[in-house]
Amino acid sequence: MKYTALLRGINVGGKNKVEMKRLKDIFASLDCSNVSTYINSGNVFFESDQIRDRLHEKIMGSLSNEYGFQIPLLIKTHQEIRRIADAIPLNWKNDSEQKTDVAFLFREIDFEETADSLPIKKEFIDLKYVEGAIIWNVKRELLNKSQLTKIIGHPLYQSMTVRNVNTARFLADNM
């Protein structure tokens, strides 16, 4: 089975430093094959015949032992990543005019109602729920009015990991 692991909260602002080469070695030591990483934000491609829940438990334990802190982790199949990426409207981009992100959701908040609970001004942002993720697009000129940055301080933010649209599409196209 082809998987992508999405690590949350590493290498942000100089905190929770995780070297990608070491991360790759950890996954390989857990009998994962064809392991590779993408950018420094904690995206790991790998293959494994192990059951996802057991694999998740083993990876979490190894990361905690190696780094001395908990690293929240999502493991998605290739099909799940592909389905999420396919739900992003083609005209949603990251450029000088618009900002598009994908918030991959942990199980405990993976509900359509989660999007309604976010502290944003929905009249200034396009928001779309697809199982496993919330996708948003906002015109850069409306970014402040949308109050999108308030998500960071919201309790739900701890149960999601955000990637920009370019990364989300790359994950789907390169597994």
Short mmCIF file of C-alpha atoms in Angstrom, two decimals:
data_model
loop_
_atom_site.label_atom_id
_atom_site.label_comp_id
_atom_site.label_asym_id
_atom_site.label_seq_id
_atom_site.Cartn_x
_atom_site.Cartn_y
_atom_site.Cartn_z
CA MET A 1 0.00 0.00 0.00
CA LYS A 2 1.27 3.49 -0.84
CA TYR A 3 1.02 6.01 1.99
CA THR A 4 1.88 9.59 2.79
CA ALA A 5 2.64 10.58 6.37
CA LEU A 6 1.88 14.20 7.24
CA LEU A 7 3.73 15.36 10.35
CA ARG A 8 2.29 18.34 12.19
CA GLY A 9 4.21 21.18 13.77
CA ILE A 10 7.80 20.33 12.87
CA ASN A 11 10.47 22.74 11.65
CA VAL A 12 8.25 25.77 12.25
CA GLY A 13 9.93 28.87 13.59
CA GLY A 14 13.02 26.93 14.65
CA LYS A 15 11.01 24.64 16.92
CA ASN A 16 10.62 20.86 16.88
CA LYS A 17 13.49 20.38 14.45
CA VAL A 18 13.36 17.18 12.47
CA GLU A 19 15.95 16.45 9.79
CA MET A 20 14.37 14.85 6.71
CA LYS A 21 17.24 12.37 6.17
CA ARG A 22 16.84 11.08 9.74
CA LEU A 23 13.07 10.96 9.31
CA LYS A 24 13.51 8.85 6.19
CA ASP A 25 15.84 6.49 8.12
CA ILE A 26 13.26 6.11 10.92
CA PHE A 27 10.55 5.06 8.46
CA ALA A 28 12.93 2.64 6.73
CA SER A 29 13.81 1.09 10.11
CA LEU A 30 10.11 0.31 10.60
CA ASP A 31 10.02 -1.91 7.51
CA CYS A 32 8.65 0.79 5.23
CA SER A 33 9.96 0.72 1.67
CA ASN A 34 10.49 3.30 -1.07
CA VAL A 35 10.70 6.02 1.58
CA SER A 36 11.18 9.61 0.43
CA THR A 37 10.44 13.02 1.86
CA TYR A 38 9.17 16.20 0.31
CA ILE A 39 10.20 19.62 1.60
CA ASN A 40 11.08 20.30 5.20
CA SER A 41 7.53 20.41 6.57
CA GLY A 42 7.17 16.69 7.21
CA ASN A 43 5.76 14.93 4.18
CA VAL A 44 6.90 11.32 3.88
CA PHE A 45 6.04 8.99 1.00
CA PHE A 46 6.39 5.28 1.70
CA GLU A 47 5.02 1.83 1.06
CA SER A 48 4.06 -0.77 3.63
CA ASP A 49 2.04 -3.95 3.97
CA GLN A 50 1.34 -3.14 7.62
CA ILE A 51 -2.12 -2.17 8.90
CA ARG A 52 -2.40 1.61 9.08
CA ASP A 53 -3.36 1.85 12.77
CA ARG A 54 -0.48 -0.39 13.83
CA LEU A 55 1.89 1.49 11.54
CA HIS A 56 0.74 4.80 13.03
CA GLU A 57 1.41 3.51 16.54
CA LYS A 58 4.91 2.30 15.61
CA ILE A 59 5.85 5.54 13.85
CA MET A 60 4.54 7.71 16.70
CA GLY A 61 6.55 5.67 19.21
CA SER A 62 9.74 5.84 17.16
CA LEU A 63 9.42 9.59 16.60
CA SER A 64 8.80 10.20 20.30
CA ASN A 65 11.82 8.06 21.25
CA GLU A 66 14.05 9.80 18.71
CA TYR A 67 13.05 13.41 19.36
CA GLY A 68 11.76 13.42 22.93
CA PHE A 69 8.48 15.10 22.04
CA GLN A 70 5.20 14.02 20.47
CA ILE A 71 4.75 14.72 16.77
CA PRO A 72 1.12 14.55 15.67
CA LEU A 73 0.90 12.42 12.55
CA LEU A 74 -1.63 11.62 9.86
CA ILE A 75 -1.18 8.66 7.54
CA LYS A 76 -3.14 8.88 4.30
CA THR A 77 -3.36 6.38 1.46
CA HIS A 78 -2.56 7.42 -2.08
CA GLN A 79 -6.26 7.20 -2.91
CA GLU A 80 -7.21 9.51 -0.03
CA ILE A 81 -4.62 12.13 -1.00
CA ARG A 82 -5.68 11.89 -4.65
CA ARG A 83 -9.38 12.30 -3.77
CA ILE A 84 -8.64 15.40 -1.68
CA ALA A 85 -6.44 16.94 -4.39
CA ASP A 86 -9.07 16.21 -7.03
CA ALA A 87 -11.63 18.14 -4.95
CA ILE A 88 -9.58 21.35 -5.24
CA PRO A 89 -11.06 23.50 -8.01
CA LEU A 90 -8.47 23.88 -10.78
CA ASN A 91 -8.63 27.66 -10.64
CA TRP A 92 -7.73 27.74 -6.92
CA LYS A 93 -4.04 28.59 -6.70
CA ASN A 94 -1.36 30.26 -4.65
CA ASP A 95 -0.26 33.32 -6.54
CA SER A 96 -0.18 37.08 -6.17
CA GLU A 97 -3.99 37.25 -6.29
CA GLN A 98 -5.17 34.29 -4.20
CA LYS A 99 -4.19 31.93 -1.40
CA THR A 100 -5.33 28.32 -1.27
CA ASP A 101 -4.56 25.83 1.51
CA VAL A 102 -5.60 22.31 2.45
CA ALA A 103 -6.14 21.53 6.12
CA PHE A 104 -5.80 17.76 6.49
CA LEU A 105 -8.05 16.74 9.39
CA PHE A 106 -7.33 14.31 12.18
CA ARG A 107 -10.13 11.77 12.78
CA GLU A 108 -11.59 13.53 15.82
CA ILE A 109 -12.59 16.60 13.75
CA ASP A 110 -13.13 15.03 10.32
CA PHE A 111 -16.70 16.27 9.90
CA GLU A 112 -18.30 18.79 7.60
CA GLU A 113 -19.45 20.73 10.68
CA THR A 114 -15.81 21.46 11.51
CA ALA A 115 -15.68 23.97 8.65
CA ASP A 116 -18.64 25.81 10.18
CA SER A 117 -16.86 26.00 13.55
CA LEU A 118 -13.81 27.86 12.28
CA PRO A 119 -13.49 31.50 13.39
CA ILE A 120 -13.43 33.00 9.91
CA LYS A 121 -15.64 35.43 8.01
CA LYS A 122 -17.13 33.09 5.44
CA GLU A 123 -18.36 35.91 3.23
CA PHE A 124 -14.72 36.66 2.31
CA ILE A 125 -13.48 33.11 1.75
CA ASP A 126 -14.43 30.05 -0.29
CA LEU A 127 -14.45 26.98 1.91
CA LYS A 128 -14.92 23.37 0.87
CA TYR A 129 -15.08 20.21 2.97
CA VAL A 130 -14.11 16.86 1.51
CA GLU A 131 -13.69 13.79 3.70
CA GLY A 132 -10.28 14.16 5.33
CA ALA A 133 -9.78 17.85 4.63
CA ILE A 134 -11.03 21.39 4.51
CA ILE A 135 -9.87 23.40 1.52
CA TRP A 136 -10.01 27.18 1.44
CA ASN A 137 -9.36 29.87 -1.11
CA VAL A 138 -9.25 33.58 -0.43
CA LYS A 139 -8.34 36.56 -2.55
CA ARG A 140 -5.19 38.06 -1.09
CA GLU A 141 -6.84 41.48 -0.93
CA LEU A 142 -9.49 39.97 1.38
CA LEU A 143 -7.09 37.90 3.53
CA ASN A 144 -7.30 40.22 6.54
CA LYS A 145 -11.07 40.61 6.26
CA SER A 146 -11.49 36.82 6.12
CA GLN A 147 -9.77 36.51 9.51
CA LEU A 148 -8.18 33.30 8.26
CA THR A 149 -5.21 33.78 10.58
CA LYS A 150 -7.55 33.36 13.59
CA ILE A 151 -7.66 29.64 12.83
CA ILE A 152 -4.18 29.30 14.37
CA GLY A 153 -5.47 30.23 17.83
CA HIS A 154 -8.59 28.07 17.60
CA PRO A 155 -8.70 24.70 19.47
CA LEU A 156 -9.56 22.83 16.23
CA TYR A 157 -6.25 23.93 14.72
CA GLN A 158 -4.43 21.41 16.94
CA SER A 159 -6.24 18.60 15.09
CA MET A 160 -5.28 19.57 11.56
CA THR A 161 -2.13 19.98 9.54
CA VAL A 162 -2.10 22.56 6.77
CA ARG A 163 -0.33 22.38 3.41
CA ASN A 164 -0.51 24.93 0.63
CA VAL A 165 -2.29 23.93 -2.55
CA ASN A 166 0.95 23.38 -4.45
CA THR A 167 2.16 20.88 -1.85
CA ALA A 168 -1.22 19.12 -1.72
CA ARG A 169 -1.22 18.68 -5.49
CA PHE A 170 2.41 17.53 -5.46
CA LEU A 171 1.59 14.91 -2.82
CA ALA A 172 -1.19 13.52 -5.01
CA ASP A 173 0.83 13.57 -8.22
CA ASN A 174 4.08 12.09 -6.89
CA MET A 175 3.17 9.13 -4.73
#
